[in-house]
Amino acid sequence: MTAVLAPSTTQSHSKQALAVHFSGLGRSFGPADNRRVVLRDVSVQVEPGEILAILGTSGCGKSTLLRAAAGLDVPDSGEVLIDGTPVAGIDERCAVAFQEPRLLPWHTLQANVAIGLPKSSSASAGKAKVLELLKLVGLDTFAKHRPREVSGGMAQRTSLARALARNPGVLLLDEPFGALDALTRIKMQDLLLDIHSAQPTTVLLVTHDVDEALQLADRILVLGRNDDGQDGSTVAELVPVPGARPRNRNSTELGALRSSLLSMLGVTGH
Amino acid sequence: MSAEYATPVSKEGLEATGSAITSASAASRGSRPGGTAGRRAGIILLGLIVPALILLAWHLSTASGFFRPSQLPSPASVLAAAVDLIERGQLATHILISTQRVILGFLIGSLLGVLAGALLGLSRLADVLLTPTVGALRAVPSLAWVPLLVLWIGINEDSKVTLITIGAFFPVFTTLYLGLRHVDRNLVEAARAFGVNGVRLLTTVQLPAVVPALFSGLRLALAQSWLFLVAAELIASSMGLGFLLTDSQQTGRVDRIILAIILLAVIGKITDALLGIAERWAVRRWA
Ligand SMILES: Nc1ncnc2c1ncn2[C@@H]1O[C@H](COP(=O)(O)OP(=O)(O)OP(=O)(O)O)[C@@H](O)[C@H]1O
Ligand SMILES: [Mg+2]
């Protein structure tokens, strides 16, 4: 896969992986008299080219954190710096694969992926890249289909391809493999790693799946409440994952980390 | 209205209709068994059953003397009235002038409706500024404009087309405005996240999203246009199907009244069906 990918993509764009710095990020929702703190004082420094997995219970603010990085949401306090400059408004340097596929129903899968292409790309190079990406996510035979004619998992893979088409400095993935069966999920995880090693990009990967985080990430960020009893999620844990990829799922080191992550997420006895 | 010459024509007419139906359905079944074109033809034919039954009941009720010809003339005498008007060269004029008024008023009204709906549906400022006014204008029953139009524009083509324009405007405006208001925010956000904005956002996300709503608005507008045509022609005109209605009322020609009503039904249905074809195409393309 890497061989297929490397020549055309690295030639056409030479974007750098960019550092992401969350600095004292806070976000609340709701009316003034009933404000709910979702994120509180989140500070993380993500290195260029790093894969950071973000874990946390449902509703803890993972998507909100990604939206702040993409410039789709404005935090109440703190800021996000990409490559040292603050995010203000929708940020060209990021590409998002949303938690839902969010494909345009009136476009083919091919046209949907093409929306992700950077503005600078030429028509022919763009088309070739779109077809290549569709092939990589296993949808080349469905290029001319409409989103409603494909399954949820296929739509999600299309959404992933759209984000990859951007060739971004920062790739923001919100549970990109959530709707996939176990086998496709493993294929797509491998694909992500291939793409990541073929072209430099920083990846923030939100996931519910501890094992996925252990397989893919350089570090794992657990969003959750702190011991101090205040409302809102913050950095509950930020741990490096030991070992080089691909990692042996059964290693004792990973097993220990898995148990401690699971217990942090409120699951015990595994 | 003479029942003497009417009866034979009617029998022929009915038989002709009946045999046309059976042969057409046999053809459709024979040539394309189970094909979609055959199925569509079958559906159309099924839809013709009730009108054929109504025609039959109409014929029987008049032939049996249940209705007097001055109350309800027979189908044959209505047909005869049509032939008579055709021979005088008047029927085509009535139909053409009415159709022309409807098409003009419909086109202008829907174009203005699309422009206003897009403006108020997309621009917050225009929405805040203009929506109360447009809402108040919409609250005016459109026929209330007639005296003003007649005084300002006079009794001519322009005032009639203007009235139809008003009738066509609001359905298009309202459906497009509301449609644009309810475009899936998630889709808009996703497109914007990939740098799509301005005119490109309009053409790739917002307009395609409202195509189905726009077409239901257009079909409503077309129906309204026919409604307002008759209103305009009833009030003041010397040509057109509405004129045929009032004129025949004054001269007591019930056959011509019924002829005008049938023509309005048939032409209205045809124009709606044409728009329906465009709608099916657009919805397949965009939704
Ligand atoms: N636009 C908004 N308005 C009001 N509340 C919001 C908004 N966006 C998010 N929230 C709230 O913020 C909280 C965190 O939402 P978020 O989508 O970030 O959770 P999440 O961690 O991604 O959850 P999940 O794993 O279920 O996707 C939720 O309680 C949600 O109700
Ligand atoms: Mg989420």
XYZ file of C-alpha atoms and ligand atoms in Angstrom:
589
model
C 0.000 0.000 0.000
C 2.791 2.345 0.905
C 4.380 1.809 -2.476
C 1.189 2.765 -4.291
C 0.719 5.767 -2.139
C 4.127 7.283 -1.784
C 5.031 8.521 -5.285
C 1.962 10.481 -6.333
C 0.999 11.933 -2.982
C 4.401 13.022 -1.836
C 5.177 14.611 -5.171
C 1.993 16.623 -5.554
C 2.124 18.264 -2.138
C 4.895 18.758 0.298
C 3.024 19.992 3.341
C 4.688 19.622 6.674
C 3.301 17.945 9.726
C 2.413 20.745 12.126
C 2.595 21.051 15.893
C -0.701 21.528 17.742
C -0.733 23.264 21.077
C -3.878 23.368 23.190
C -3.295 26.083 25.701
C -5.611 26.416 28.697
C -8.627 25.546 26.585
C -12.053 25.954 28.197
C -15.538 25.601 26.729
C -18.990 25.762 28.314
C -22.410 25.444 26.783
C -25.851 26.656 27.710
C -27.458 29.893 28.903
C -25.743 32.077 31.469
C -27.933 30.882 34.351
C -27.394 27.206 33.495
C -23.916 27.023 32.097
C -22.396 23.566 31.728
C -18.638 23.348 31.680
C -17.543 20.757 29.135
C -13.819 21.433 28.791
C -11.686 23.055 31.429
C -8.083 24.110 31.193
C -7.003 21.572 28.597
C -3.318 22.014 27.849
C -1.493 19.599 25.582
C 1.473 19.984 23.288
C 1.240 17.669 20.267
C 4.463 17.239 18.324
C 4.583 17.498 14.529
C 3.984 14.075 13.017
C 2.722 12.599 16.269
C -0.379 10.403 16.447
C -2.329 11.363 19.530
C -5.290 9.226 20.494
C -7.997 10.917 22.535
C -10.013 8.678 24.825
C -12.867 9.579 27.098
C -16.386 8.624 28.056
C -19.262 9.637 25.831
C -20.099 13.306 26.151
C -16.832 14.249 27.838
C -15.929 16.746 25.129
C -13.721 14.882 22.651
C -15.522 16.211 19.581
C -15.571 19.670 21.123
C -11.797 19.538 21.469
C -11.338 18.571 17.810
C -13.777 21.255 16.684
C -11.698 23.857 18.499
C -8.585 22.687 16.642
C -10.403 22.841 13.297
C -11.645 26.341 14.026
C -15.266 25.185 13.849
C -15.873 26.174 17.449
C -14.540 29.091 19.436
C -13.408 28.249 22.977
C -14.465 30.448 25.895
C -10.943 30.560 27.216
C -7.503 29.594 26.078
C -6.559 28.934 22.484
C -5.252 26.401 20.028
C -1.996 27.111 18.280
C -1.108 25.292 15.120
C 2.534 25.626 14.132
C 2.731 28.460 16.649
C -0.085 30.589 15.185
C -3.498 30.712 16.846
C -6.501 29.122 15.174
C -9.015 31.808 14.244
C -11.910 30.662 12.103
C -11.908 27.600 9.914
C -8.317 26.515 9.586
C -6.958 25.579 6.191
C -4.161 23.567 7.724
C -6.565 21.011 9.207
C -8.774 18.371 7.660
C -11.599 16.793 9.608
C -13.294 13.432 9.318
C -16.441 14.073 11.328
C -18.044 11.611 13.690
C -20.882 11.276 11.141
C -19.882 10.899 7.462
C -21.572 14.184 6.434
C -21.440 13.437 2.706
C -23.394 15.504 0.202
C -26.282 13.231 -0.888
C -26.429 14.725 -4.408
C -22.783 14.020 -5.165
C -21.156 10.715 -6.026
C -18.595 9.338 -3.595
C -15.941 10.536 -6.024
C -17.273 14.089 -6.054
C -17.572 14.015 -2.278
C -13.932 13.055 -1.868
C -12.972 15.743 -4.389
C -14.410 18.375 -2.021
C -11.491 17.586 0.250
C -8.859 18.428 -2.357
C -6.738 21.459 -1.580
C -7.584 24.525 -3.677
C -4.227 24.487 -5.426
C -4.606 21.031 -6.969
C -5.094 20.836 -10.717
C -8.130 19.084 -12.175
C -6.321 16.058 -13.566
C -4.009 15.563 -10.600
C -6.996 16.020 -8.306
C -9.033 13.397 -10.079
C -6.167 10.924 -10.014
C -5.687 11.517 -6.325
C -9.392 11.041 -5.576
C -9.471 7.754 -7.450
C -6.329 6.599 -5.704
C -7.802 7.402 -2.294
C -11.060 5.649 -3.116
C -9.015 2.631 -4.071
C -7.076 2.797 -0.829
C -10.265 2.774 1.241
C -11.576 -0.057 -0.929
C -14.297 1.906 -2.695
C -12.955 2.294 -6.233
C -15.834 0.279 -7.666
C -18.294 2.573 -5.870
C -16.828 5.855 -7.136
C -19.978 6.711 -9.086
C -22.429 5.696 -6.373
C -24.394 8.117 -4.259
C -23.957 8.112 -0.457
C -27.438 6.702 0.070
C -26.553 3.719 -2.072
C -23.687 2.619 0.172
C -23.496 1.306 3.733
C -22.726 3.386 6.798
C -19.206 1.985 7.009
C -18.578 2.777 3.349
C -19.814 6.316 3.876
C -17.442 6.637 6.803
C -14.523 5.438 4.699
C -15.468 8.001 2.058
C -15.414 10.673 4.714
C -11.941 9.496 5.734
C -10.807 9.656 2.100
C -12.167 13.203 1.827
C -10.079 14.271 4.814
C -6.987 12.517 3.423
C -7.460 14.246 0.057
C -6.633 17.513 1.737
C -3.135 16.290 2.560
C -3.323 18.372 5.712
C -0.727 19.424 8.200
C -3.089 18.259 10.931
C -5.528 15.403 10.454
C -8.473 15.457 12.856
C -10.287 12.133 12.992
C -13.424 11.816 15.111
C -14.047 8.103 15.619
C -13.300 7.393 11.959
C -13.572 3.623 12.333
C -16.604 3.563 14.600
C -19.052 2.103 12.080
C -16.715 -0.511 10.628
C -16.721 -4.263 11.145
C -13.679 -5.728 12.913
C -11.893 -6.775 9.728
C -12.383 -3.523 7.800
C -11.445 -1.647 10.925
C -8.059 -3.350 11.081
C -7.519 -2.687 7.362
C -8.331 0.981 7.792
C -6.072 1.258 10.830
C -3.238 -0.173 8.749
C -4.113 2.228 5.966
C -3.912 5.165 8.328
C -0.479 4.057 9.509
C 0.679 3.578 5.914
C -0.448 7.028 4.937
C 1.080 8.471 8.045
C 4.462 6.954 7.317
C 4.304 7.854 3.613
C 3.594 11.521 4.203
C 4.133 13.524 7.322
C 1.050 14.670 9.176
C -0.009 15.177 12.753
C -2.995 13.044 13.683
C -5.502 13.661 16.463
C -7.615 10.532 16.645
C -10.706 10.415 18.824
C -11.744 6.883 19.637
C -13.854 4.855 22.031
C -11.659 1.849 21.535
C -8.748 1.450 23.948
C -7.111 -1.229 21.796
C -7.278 0.999 18.744
C -5.548 3.739 20.691
C -2.887 1.283 21.853
C -2.250 0.090 18.309
C -2.113 3.440 16.564
C -1.027 6.165 18.909
C 2.305 7.552 19.989
C 0.582 8.963 23.049
C -2.869 8.611 24.550
C -4.750 11.528 26.037
C -7.549 10.615 28.417
C -10.104 13.397 28.762
C -12.052 13.282 31.974
C -12.755 14.801 35.319
C -9.958 15.613 37.632
C -9.709 14.623 41.296
C -10.341 18.188 42.411
C -14.106 17.784 41.987
C -14.570 20.689 39.559
C -16.936 20.396 36.609
C -15.699 19.786 33.094
C -13.196 17.479 31.460
C -9.529 18.162 31.433
C -6.379 16.171 30.795
C -6.894 13.211 33.148
C -3.946 11.321 31.746
C -1.391 11.706 29.004
C 0.664 8.565 28.500
C 3.138 7.475 25.847
C 2.474 4.059 24.346
C 5.549 1.854 24.602
C 7.002 0.010 21.633
C 7.224 0.617 17.906
C 4.298 -0.094 15.576
C 2.998 -2.636 14.671
C 2.633 -3.600 18.307
C 1.964 -7.002 19.726
C -1.491 -6.862 21.211
C -0.616 -9.474 23.806
C 2.487 -7.886 25.292
C 2.331 -7.557 29.080
C 3.366 -3.914 28.882
C 0.362 -3.046 26.732
C -1.846 -5.229 28.893
C -0.974 -3.242 31.967
C -1.577 0.044 30.142
C -4.868 -1.259 28.773
C -6.145 -2.139 32.270
C -5.154 1.187 33.689
C -6.823 3.068 30.776
C -9.970 0.990 31.079
C -10.206 1.608 34.787
C -9.737 5.299 34.124
C -12.699 5.128 31.762
C -14.744 3.482 34.478
C -14.431 -0.130 33.302
C -13.021 -2.527 35.894
C -12.310 -6.240 36.039
C -10.749 -6.643 32.576
C -78.397 22.043 -27.189
C -80.058 19.356 -29.129
C -80.061 15.850 -27.786
C -80.969 14.550 -31.247
C -77.577 14.902 -32.863
C -75.699 14.501 -29.658
C -76.414 10.881 -28.792
C -74.736 9.077 -31.704
C -71.565 11.162 -31.356
C -71.395 10.319 -27.704
C -71.715 6.593 -28.266
C -68.932 6.706 -30.810
C -66.843 8.841 -28.509
C -67.179 6.461 -25.613
C -66.474 3.407 -27.698
C -63.436 5.068 -29.171
C -62.141 5.910 -25.694
C -62.790 2.399 -24.456
C -61.052 0.680 -27.317
C -58.131 3.076 -27.083
C -57.707 2.137 -23.445
C -57.838 -1.607 -24.030
C -55.525 -1.565 -27.017
C -53.015 0.694 -25.286
C -52.909 -1.457 -22.186
C -52.578 -4.595 -24.278
C -49.717 -2.990 -26.186
C -47.933 -1.977 -23.030
C -48.287 -5.417 -21.541
C -47.218 -7.110 -24.723
C -44.176 -5.052 -25.656
C -42.518 -4.576 -22.274
C -43.618 -7.091 -19.728
C -42.757 -5.748 -16.293
C -40.649 -2.903 -17.750
C -40.750 0.464 -15.994
C -42.164 2.267 -19.045
C -44.889 -0.343 -19.261
C -45.570 -0.012 -15.569
C -45.785 3.770 -15.816
C -48.218 3.493 -18.734
C -50.214 1.046 -16.639
C -50.329 3.496 -13.747
C -51.505 6.274 -16.061
C -54.213 4.013 -17.448
C -55.355 3.076 -13.943
C -55.618 6.785 -13.209
C -57.913 7.161 -16.225
C -60.426 4.622 -14.920
C -62.232 7.047 -12.617
C -62.497 9.845 -15.228
C -63.879 7.275 -17.698
C -66.443 6.152 -15.120
C -67.413 9.752 -14.429
C -67.843 10.299 -18.155
C -70.019 7.205 -18.351
C -72.148 8.258 -15.367
C -72.466 11.728 -16.873
C -73.582 10.266 -20.181
C -76.075 7.907 -18.578
C -77.549 10.531 -16.263
C -78.148 12.936 -19.148
C -79.280 10.301 -21.662
C -81.794 8.887 -19.169
C -83.300 12.330 -18.683
C -82.277 12.474 -15.019
C -80.834 15.930 -15.670
C -82.419 18.392 -18.026
C -79.994 19.710 -20.696
C -80.307 23.208 -19.195
C -79.023 21.811 -15.895
C -76.381 19.434 -17.179
C -75.859 19.059 -20.909
C -74.718 15.692 -22.186
C -71.043 14.960 -22.911
C -71.900 14.920 -26.571
C -73.358 18.394 -26.547
C -70.313 19.682 -24.713
C -68.203 18.094 -27.419
C -70.422 19.717 -29.991
C -69.952 23.081 -28.314
C -66.226 22.535 -28.549
C -66.439 21.669 -32.239
C -68.599 24.724 -32.790
C -66.076 27.003 -31.074
C -63.236 25.422 -32.979
C -65.013 26.028 -36.272
C -65.520 29.670 -35.345
C -61.791 29.815 -34.620
C -62.384 30.979 -31.041
C -61.385 27.988 -28.911
C -57.715 28.065 -29.857
C -57.597 31.795 -29.112
C -59.145 31.326 -25.680
C -56.797 28.507 -24.802
C -53.666 30.149 -26.174
C -54.229 33.532 -24.561
C -54.974 31.923 -21.181
C -51.969 29.638 -21.396
C -49.771 32.540 -22.396
C -50.931 34.613 -19.430
C -50.348 31.733 -17.046
C -46.903 30.937 -18.384
C -45.786 34.583 -18.320
C -47.142 35.228 -14.844
C -45.807 31.932 -13.556
C -42.314 32.508 -14.961
C -42.028 36.080 -13.701
C -43.578 35.241 -10.340
C -41.394 32.223 -9.706
C -38.259 34.019 -10.811
C -38.995 36.833 -8.360
C -39.898 34.224 -5.747
C -36.576 32.440 -6.221
C -34.643 35.700 -5.965
C -36.497 36.921 -2.881
C -36.461 33.486 -1.239
C -32.721 33.134 -1.816
C -32.019 36.633 -0.533
C -34.068 36.297 2.651
C -33.130 32.667 3.189
C -29.399 33.269 2.931
C -28.824 36.760 4.288
C -29.496 37.337 7.970
C -29.684 41.083 7.425
C -32.206 40.867 4.597
C -34.194 38.385 6.659
C -34.409 40.663 9.696
C -35.077 43.703 7.539
C -37.647 42.349 5.095
C -39.385 39.287 6.521
C -42.026 41.201 8.522
C -42.949 43.247 5.447
C -43.116 40.256 3.129
C -45.151 38.396 5.737
C -47.647 41.273 5.878
C -47.885 41.412 2.081
C -48.495 37.673 1.996
C -51.306 38.110 4.505
C -53.209 40.278 1.993
C -55.640 38.016 0.128
C -54.201 38.362 -3.332
C -57.506 39.247 -5.003
C -57.533 42.380 -2.879
C -54.913 43.722 -5.271
C -57.299 43.624 -8.221
C -58.878 47.094 -7.848
C -55.466 48.655 -7.383
C -53.997 46.835 -10.372
C -56.905 47.847 -12.565
C -56.564 51.488 -11.525
C -52.812 51.583 -11.866
C -52.240 49.417 -14.892
C -55.661 49.385 -16.523
C -57.677 46.509 -17.920
C -55.093 44.928 -20.171
C -52.635 42.071 -20.429
C -50.240 43.631 -17.931
C -52.690 43.789 -15.087
C -53.718 40.170 -15.619
C -50.152 38.926 -15.833
C -49.282 40.986 -12.765
C -52.059 39.374 -10.763
C -50.870 35.911 -11.801
C -47.318 36.952 -10.938
C -48.461 37.810 -7.421
C -50.183 34.456 -7.186
C -47.107 32.549 -8.337
C -44.636 34.524 -6.254
C -45.594 33.520 -2.731
C -45.540 29.721 -2.948
C -42.069 29.809 -4.520
C -40.791 32.432 -2.141
C -42.110 30.651 0.960
C -40.893 27.160 0.126
C -37.452 28.345 -0.951
C -37.041 30.640 2.049
C -38.021 27.921 4.515
C -35.977 25.321 2.616
C -32.827 27.412 2.825
C -33.461 28.005 6.515
C -33.533 24.266 7.129
C -30.558 23.090 5.126
C -28.695 20.502 7.227
C -26.236 22.552 9.289
C -23.883 19.610 9.562
C -23.505 19.467 5.793
C -22.917 23.196 5.528
C -20.349 22.999 8.303
C -18.585 20.043 6.678
C -18.348 21.868 3.364
C -17.083 25.013 5.049
C -14.509 22.971 6.940
C -13.091 22.040 3.537
C -12.872 25.662 2.476
C -16.116 25.791 0.508
C -17.836 29.150 0.962
C -19.580 32.004 -0.802
C -21.055 31.219 -4.201
C -19.507 27.751 -4.216
C -21.214 26.917 -0.923
C -24.491 28.096 -2.450
C -24.142 25.986 -5.570
C -22.652 22.851 -4.003
C -24.664 22.636 -0.793
C -27.483 25.082 -0.272
C -29.233 25.096 -3.643
C -29.075 21.330 -4.226
C -30.446 20.815 -0.720
C -33.559 22.856 -1.515
C -34.298 21.429 -4.960
C -37.153 19.193 -3.762
C -38.687 22.047 -1.757
C -38.259 24.418 -4.684
C -40.131 22.100 -7.006
C -43.041 21.615 -4.666
C -43.162 25.400 -4.446
C -43.152 25.679 -8.250
C -46.005 23.202 -8.572
C -48.043 25.083 -5.994
C -47.237 28.292 -7.864
C -48.441 26.821 -11.123
C -51.739 25.796 -9.564
C -52.049 29.271 -8.069
C -51.323 30.777 -11.485
C -54.322 29.012 -13.029
C -56.443 30.079 -10.083
C -55.453 33.693 -10.517
C -55.847 33.503 -14.271
C -59.498 32.664 -13.909
C -59.913 35.373 -11.294
C -58.290 37.921 -13.609
C -60.305 36.857 -16.624
C -63.576 36.671 -14.738
C -63.183 40.254 -13.690
C -62.326 41.889 -16.951
C -61.344 40.420 -20.268
C -62.541 39.751 -23.789
C -60.610 36.549 -24.399
C -59.499 33.505 -22.470
C -61.094 30.611 -20.652
C -62.199 32.826 -17.749
C -63.927 35.089 -20.242
C -65.551 32.044 -21.826
C -66.943 31.216 -18.372
C -68.470 34.632 -17.634
C -69.663 35.145 -21.185
C -71.356 31.755 -21.251
C -72.946 32.425 -17.892
C -74.537 35.579 -19.291
C -75.767 33.813 -22.408
C -76.868 30.719 -20.478
C -74.580 28.318 -22.352
C -74.056 25.622 -19.704
C -72.336 23.412 -22.299
C -69.667 26.029 -22.855
C -69.252 26.544 -19.108
C -68.645 22.845 -18.652
C -66.332 22.843 -21.644
C -64.277 25.659 -20.100
C -64.098 23.819 -16.774
C -62.952 20.612 -18.450
C -60.359 22.504 -20.468
C -59.029 24.186 -17.326
C -58.785 20.795 -15.644
C -57.038 19.159 -18.581
C -54.614 21.983 -19.383
C -53.860 22.519 -15.693
C -53.136 18.825 -15.316
C -50.929 18.780 -18.411
C -48.811 21.732 -17.287
C -48.521 20.195 -13.831
C -47.465 16.884 -15.333
C -44.782 18.612 -17.418
C -43.453 20.298 -14.309
C -43.659 16.935 -12.557
C -41.377 15.424 -15.181
C -38.866 18.215 -14.634
C -39.188 17.674 -10.898
C -38.494 13.947 -11.146
C -35.434 14.642 -13.218
C -34.162 17.320 -10.832
C -34.792 15.280 -7.714
C -32.995 12.310 -9.219
C -30.122 14.562 -10.104
C -29.892 16.539 -6.892
C -31.441 14.643 -4.019
N -23.240 23.259 20.158
C -23.487 22.752 21.392
N -24.462 23.293 22.158
C -24.717 22.812 23.378
N -24.066 21.795 23.933
C -23.083 21.209 23.238
C -22.755 21.657 21.917
N -21.736 20.900 21.457
C -21.467 20.004 22.434
N -22.262 20.196 23.503
C -22.211 19.425 24.755
O -20.872 19.226 25.101
C -20.701 17.940 25.639
C -19.563 17.254 24.943
O -19.925 17.011 23.590
P -18.954 16.265 22.594
O -19.686 16.096 21.330
O -17.659 16.970 22.559
O -18.781 14.854 23.320
P -17.910 13.614 22.872
O -16.879 13.416 23.888
O -17.467 13.781 21.477
O -18.984 12.443 22.987
P -19.167 11.168 22.078
O -18.088 10.229 22.450
O -20.497 10.636 22.465
O -19.089 11.604 20.661
C -22.015 17.210 25.525
O -22.617 17.174 26.781
C -22.827 18.067 24.601
O -24.161 18.070 25.000
Mg -18.000 12.986 19.715
